[in-house]
Amino acid sequence: MPSTSSNSRQSLTSKTCSQCGTENLATADKCYICHTSLNERPKNKNYIKSYHQELLNFGGNYLRAFKKDLQKPSAWLGVVVFALAVTLWGNYFINSNRSEVELEQPRLQTYSTIERVNNVPQGLFSYGGGAFFAPLVAQGLNDAIADAHPEFQLRYTEPMTPYSSFSEGIRMLTDGEISFAFNGRPLTAEEYATAKARGISLKQVPIALDGVVVFANSGVGVSALSLDKVRDIFAGAITNWNQLGGIDLPVVPVLLSDEELEVLDVKEATETTQYATNNTQVLRKVIGTPGAISLASASLVANQKLIAPLDLAAPHSNNFVRPFINGEPNLEAFKYGTYPLTKRQFLVIREDDTLDEWAGYAYANILISRQGQGYVQDAGSVSIY
């Protein structure tokens, strides 16, 4: 009898609990010992192994089908189109987020090319000051900057006063009218103090060595002067060209501003001095005024056919050196000091923790880069980096 009951139970049970191994009735939903659901497929090792094998088989079949499809030309075209789409999307994403890149602390650094200059801000920035920028722009510097950094836009700002001067350019920079300034002389203690009182600092960066040319009206009858005679002319001690072996004509100095005389160590202009508003007007006055004389950077008066550039010698010397050779600035003489009248050109940066400061440093780094210094030399000045 017990044997019959046992056999009957075995025939009725057909579900084995995957958790505890207990056999349960075929109609049971849960194990009567541990209450584990009996309707889930048991996840034993054999099942997992079988499942993994199914995945491998599926993957293998897919790869074989993919390789077969790649033999078709249309499939390769699809791959190329997909790769191109990914590339274009990546470029768009990078370019659309360029303005969000955080700028580093600005500093001076030399680069090989203008394009390699980094930390260049985005925006429209104004510059002004000395006219040294003009030959640089004429040689294509600003065009090269626009090609390498189109987001770095530049504009020249005219001074509000009728007469341009280095002092006016520094005033405009200190007042925030421009982002950086060209300057044909070192900053003064007064200019540093004024900036400090405004809560900013000024930093001057040498960018070139320039020869200063003394030139006269072509009819004065003099072709060379020593520096002591040049000083006497602009200080008023010499008033007629016949005192220098020329014709009988009064000397007429022409200047942009009295600060141009600083390079000669002359403190004050004479009463006969005439003034011009820009370098073009200086040239016209000298060309059109008998007995006129002036001075300017070699880069600004190169290849001017209607003026008479004067050969110069050191004070009380007859060792005259020409400022131009075949119409081009005598860069070797400027560089090694055999020409007696030279000066450094500067870019002045406004340090105020605004984008003007970043713009000034970026432009300075462009100018002192190897490519930038090539533009300096092409403009008629001596590269110094």
XYZ file of C-alpha atoms in Angstrom:
385
model
C 0.000 0.000 0.000
C 2.664 2.523 0.846
C 4.413 1.513 -2.322
C 1.333 2.284 -4.378
C 1.015 5.748 -2.739
C 4.647 6.563 -3.496
C 4.349 5.577 -7.113
C 1.212 7.661 -7.445
C 2.974 10.765 -6.073
C 5.861 10.317 -8.486
C 3.451 10.167 -11.392
C 1.741 13.355 -10.323
C 4.922 15.427 -9.813
C 6.673 16.981 -12.820
C 8.027 20.361 -11.685
C 11.357 20.548 -9.877
C 12.162 23.747 -7.969
C 15.259 25.402 -9.390
C 16.039 26.941 -6.006
C 15.813 24.019 -3.527
C 15.352 20.958 -5.789
C 12.009 19.919 -4.342
C 9.610 18.115 -6.686
C 6.195 19.723 -6.925
C 2.857 18.862 -8.550
C 2.546 19.666 -12.211
C -0.274 22.086 -11.454
C 1.715 24.013 -8.767
C 2.736 27.635 -9.455
C 5.159 27.934 -6.526
C 7.412 25.547 -4.652
C 5.590 24.448 -1.497
C 8.906 24.421 0.408
C 10.681 27.738 -0.580
C 7.804 29.395 -2.536
C 10.008 29.999 -5.578
C 8.004 30.483 -8.787
C 7.871 27.247 -10.801
C 6.810 28.937 -14.031
C 10.173 30.739 -14.731
C 12.698 28.991 -16.904
C 15.472 27.669 -14.632
C 18.684 29.633 -15.095
C 21.098 26.794 -14.542
C 24.539 26.568 -16.026
C 23.378 24.521 -18.981
C 20.743 27.128 -19.822
C 23.236 30.000 -19.573
C 25.700 28.098 -21.706
C 22.988 27.453 -24.262
C 21.941 31.124 -24.225
C 25.517 32.314 -24.778
C 25.901 29.842 -27.615
C 22.781 31.259 -29.231
C 24.259 34.770 -29.019
C 27.539 33.626 -30.549
C 25.705 31.868 -33.343
C 23.628 34.984 -34.024
C 26.701 37.232 -34.008
C 28.614 34.908 -36.310
C 25.760 34.737 -38.756
C 25.422 38.534 -38.697
C 29.145 39.084 -39.361
C 29.121 36.584 -42.218
C 26.153 38.353 -43.758
C 27.825 41.762 -43.236
C 31.037 40.581 -44.943
C 29.000 39.262 -47.832
C 27.183 42.613 -48.161
C 30.474 44.528 -48.152
C 31.357 42.826 -51.424
C 28.606 44.873 -53.056
C 29.681 48.400 -54.329
C 26.513 49.957 -52.931
C 27.478 48.811 -49.441
C 30.857 50.603 -49.609
C 29.145 53.766 -50.805
C 26.937 53.626 -47.737
C 29.976 53.244 -45.458
C 31.705 56.241 -47.076
C 28.599 58.422 -46.772
C 28.195 57.427 -43.133
C 31.868 58.241 -42.334
C 31.591 61.612 -44.094
C 28.446 62.454 -42.144
C 30.172 61.626 -38.853
C 33.183 63.807 -39.810
C 31.035 66.796 -40.791
C 29.000 66.532 -37.620
C 32.176 66.409 -35.535
C 33.573 69.543 -37.241
C 30.294 71.379 -36.741
C 30.227 70.437 -33.072
C 33.811 71.602 -32.530
C 33.379 74.887 -34.424
C 30.032 75.681 -32.818
C 31.633 75.421 -29.397
C 34.858 77.361 -30.108
C 33.558 80.485 -28.409
C 32.956 78.471 -25.265
C 36.650 77.599 -24.852
C 38.039 79.258 -21.748
C 41.008 81.550 -22.413
C 44.185 81.009 -20.450
C 45.977 83.736 -18.541
C 47.549 85.936 -21.251
C 51.327 85.963 -21.589
C 53.988 86.745 -24.152
C 55.220 83.795 -26.162
C 57.012 83.432 -29.487
C 55.477 81.239 -32.194
C 56.620 80.163 -35.635
C 53.476 81.256 -37.488
C 50.505 83.532 -36.916
C 48.142 80.570 -37.125
C 49.891 78.827 -34.211
C 49.319 81.774 -31.862
C 46.771 80.623 -29.291
C 44.670 82.348 -26.641
C 43.231 84.658 -29.316
C 39.893 86.179 -28.211
C 36.783 86.472 -30.331
C 35.367 89.921 -31.048
C 35.959 93.305 -32.668
C 38.948 95.173 -31.218
C 40.146 98.715 -31.911
C 43.729 99.894 -32.105
C 45.461 103.218 -32.678
C 48.469 105.287 -31.684
C 51.616 105.692 -33.774
C 51.498 105.294 -37.542
C 53.901 102.338 -37.500
C 50.911 100.046 -38.142
C 50.374 101.540 -41.629
C 53.280 99.845 -43.466
C 52.528 96.599 -41.635
C 48.939 96.665 -42.873
C 50.144 97.583 -46.356
C 52.339 94.475 -46.369
C 49.312 92.291 -45.583
C 49.668 91.661 -41.841
C 46.001 92.203 -41.003
C 44.938 90.030 -43.948
C 47.137 87.208 -42.648
C 45.571 87.609 -39.191
C 42.067 87.463 -40.696
C 42.939 84.246 -42.541
C 44.449 82.563 -39.464
C 42.007 83.904 -36.843
C 38.790 85.096 -38.531
C 37.110 85.536 -35.137
C 39.760 88.140 -34.162
C 38.531 91.284 -35.936
C 40.508 94.545 -35.976
C 39.715 98.188 -36.747
C 41.835 101.343 -36.655
C 40.463 104.226 -34.579
C 41.359 107.809 -35.491
C 42.192 110.207 -32.639
C 39.601 112.829 -31.776
C 42.191 115.620 -31.744
C 43.258 117.168 -35.076
C 46.930 116.274 -34.523
C 48.046 112.694 -34.010
C 50.769 111.911 -31.500
C 52.109 109.075 -29.399
C 50.686 110.738 -26.283
C 47.214 110.847 -27.799
C 47.376 107.145 -28.609
C 48.320 106.283 -25.000
C 45.544 108.557 -23.699
C 43.029 106.721 -25.886
C 44.314 103.402 -24.560
C 44.143 104.518 -20.920
C 40.623 105.887 -21.419
C 39.464 102.590 -22.925
C 38.810 103.968 -26.412
C 41.115 101.346 -27.976
C 42.277 97.860 -26.998
C 46.001 98.331 -27.696
C 48.246 101.021 -29.130
C 51.343 101.412 -31.258
C 53.947 103.684 -29.718
C 57.101 105.135 -31.229
C 58.799 105.867 -27.911
C 58.995 104.383 -24.393
C 56.133 105.097 -22.008
C 56.650 107.967 -19.602
C 56.397 107.866 -15.812
C 53.357 110.129 -16.046
C 51.590 107.704 -18.400
C 52.264 104.776 -16.059
C 50.935 106.826 -13.116
C 47.782 107.883 -14.965
C 47.006 104.269 -15.832
C 47.581 103.167 -12.244
C 45.179 105.829 -11.012
C 42.550 104.320 -13.325
C 43.099 100.878 -11.809
C 44.916 99.422 -14.818
C 48.499 98.680 -15.832
C 50.288 99.390 -19.098
C 52.780 96.956 -20.600
C 55.007 97.948 -23.504
C 56.327 95.233 -25.803
C 59.210 96.044 -28.209
C 58.244 94.875 -31.697
C 60.818 96.409 -34.074
C 63.895 98.595 -34.512
C 63.308 101.528 -36.820
C 65.624 103.907 -38.599
C 64.666 107.579 -38.303
C 65.076 109.450 -41.584
C 65.711 113.188 -41.796
C 64.389 114.476 -45.131
C 64.107 117.884 -46.746
C 62.663 119.724 -49.704
C 64.646 118.743 -52.772
C 65.766 122.328 -53.402
C 67.749 123.041 -50.196
C 71.144 122.195 -51.703
C 72.253 119.936 -48.815
C 72.515 116.127 -49.004
C 74.167 115.143 -45.712
C 74.255 116.313 -42.099
C 75.823 115.238 -38.825
C 73.466 114.759 -35.900
C 74.677 117.841 -34.065
C 73.653 119.968 -37.078
C 70.249 118.248 -37.207
C 69.687 119.110 -33.544
C 70.691 122.722 -34.170
C 68.157 122.981 -36.992
C 65.189 121.731 -34.947
C 66.277 123.689 -31.865
C 66.462 126.928 -33.857
C 70.239 127.492 -33.712
C 70.498 127.137 -37.513
C 67.853 129.104 -39.388
C 69.073 129.217 -43.011
C 70.341 126.514 -45.321
C 73.258 128.681 -46.406
C 74.700 128.126 -42.909
C 75.156 124.494 -43.961
C 76.530 125.179 -47.443
C 73.109 125.173 -49.105
C 71.171 127.855 -50.868
C 69.836 130.985 -49.219
C 66.525 129.691 -47.872
C 65.033 129.883 -44.388
C 64.780 126.529 -42.581
C 61.142 125.431 -42.057
C 60.761 122.460 -39.663
C 57.611 120.364 -40.196
C 56.368 118.035 -37.454
C 53.373 115.985 -36.365
C 54.020 116.911 -32.737
C 56.849 118.196 -30.559
C 57.373 114.725 -29.069
C 58.985 113.673 -32.353
C 61.970 115.743 -31.239
C 62.610 113.446 -28.270
C 64.708 111.153 -30.454
C 67.017 114.151 -31.031
C 66.977 115.159 -27.358
C 65.489 118.517 -28.339
C 63.087 119.841 -25.697
C 61.080 122.428 -27.608
C 60.258 123.208 -31.231
C 61.034 126.588 -32.806
C 58.442 129.271 -33.505
C 58.862 128.693 -37.243
C 57.814 125.047 -36.979
C 54.796 124.037 -39.027
C 52.543 121.170 -37.977
C 50.627 118.532 -39.936
C 47.782 116.234 -38.949
C 49.212 113.038 -40.447
C 52.260 111.674 -42.224
C 50.788 112.207 -45.675
C 50.352 115.893 -44.922
C 53.919 116.061 -43.581
C 55.217 114.760 -46.909
C 53.084 117.234 -48.849
C 54.287 120.163 -46.758
C 57.933 119.216 -47.170
C 57.526 118.681 -50.915
C 55.627 121.948 -51.391
C 57.474 124.250 -48.965
C 60.906 125.628 -49.999
C 63.424 125.077 -47.186
C 61.242 122.524 -45.347
C 62.737 119.694 -43.287
C 61.204 116.905 -41.234
C 61.881 113.418 -39.803
C 59.977 110.143 -39.778
C 60.384 106.395 -39.555
C 62.113 104.917 -42.580
C 59.174 102.574 -43.110
C 56.867 105.578 -43.609
C 58.914 107.479 -46.190
C 60.526 104.673 -48.209
C 60.246 105.055 -52.006
C 59.088 108.676 -51.784
C 60.574 110.196 -54.947
C 59.856 113.894 -54.341
C 61.686 114.326 -51.028
C 65.434 114.461 -50.343
C 66.478 111.965 -47.617
C 69.675 113.195 -45.958
C 72.678 110.985 -45.249
C 73.499 111.119 -41.542
C 76.659 110.886 -39.449
C 77.306 110.767 -35.734
C 77.802 114.163 -34.031
C 80.845 116.044 -35.342
C 81.626 113.257 -37.809
C 81.874 113.109 -41.573
C 81.215 109.371 -41.784
C 77.857 109.705 -43.503
C 75.548 106.718 -43.939
C 72.634 106.570 -46.343
C 69.194 105.724 -44.887
C 68.113 104.057 -48.136
C 69.841 101.873 -50.692
C 68.090 101.664 -54.060
C 64.984 103.081 -52.425
C 64.840 100.426 -49.687
C 65.603 101.038 -45.981
C 69.240 100.349 -45.076
C 68.331 97.604 -42.591
C 71.892 96.384 -42.057
C 73.028 99.873 -41.030
C 69.995 100.253 -38.754
C 70.593 96.846 -37.185
C 74.294 97.220 -36.420
C 74.237 100.914 -35.470
C 76.358 102.334 -38.267
C 73.382 104.547 -39.084
C 73.296 106.978 -36.141
C 69.566 107.590 -35.617
C 67.335 104.647 -34.676
C 64.576 103.925 -32.181
C 62.470 101.014 -31.008
C 58.792 100.632 -31.829
C 56.420 99.302 -29.164
C 53.001 97.774 -28.804
C 51.340 98.905 -25.566
C 48.897 96.545 -23.840
C 46.137 97.548 -21.453
C 46.190 95.093 -18.502
C 42.694 95.332 -17.045
C 41.385 91.731 -16.848
C 39.048 92.304 -19.803
C 39.167 90.933 -23.342
C 41.120 94.075 -24.311
C 44.042 92.624 -22.366
C 43.747 89.285 -24.184
C 43.514 91.109 -27.523
C 46.662 93.114 -26.780
C 48.664 90.034 -25.842
C 47.353 88.131 -28.868
C 48.374 90.936 -31.247
C 51.770 91.254 -29.555
C 52.362 87.512 -29.908
C 51.399 87.750 -33.563
C 53.903 90.570 -34.129
C 56.773 88.831 -32.351
C 56.127 85.481 -34.055
C 58.592 84.476 -36.752
C 55.995 85.137 -39.438
C 55.002 88.446 -37.823
C 58.620 89.597 -37.717
C 58.808 88.825 -41.431
C 56.078 91.417 -41.977
C 58.050 93.855 -39.787
C 61.096 93.471 -42.021
C 59.064 93.668 -45.241
C 57.599 96.942 -43.927
C 61.069 98.483 -43.699
C 62.059 97.926 -40.064
C 64.536 95.604 -38.370
C 63.094 92.416 -36.874
C 64.262 91.891 -33.285
C 63.023 88.351 -32.527
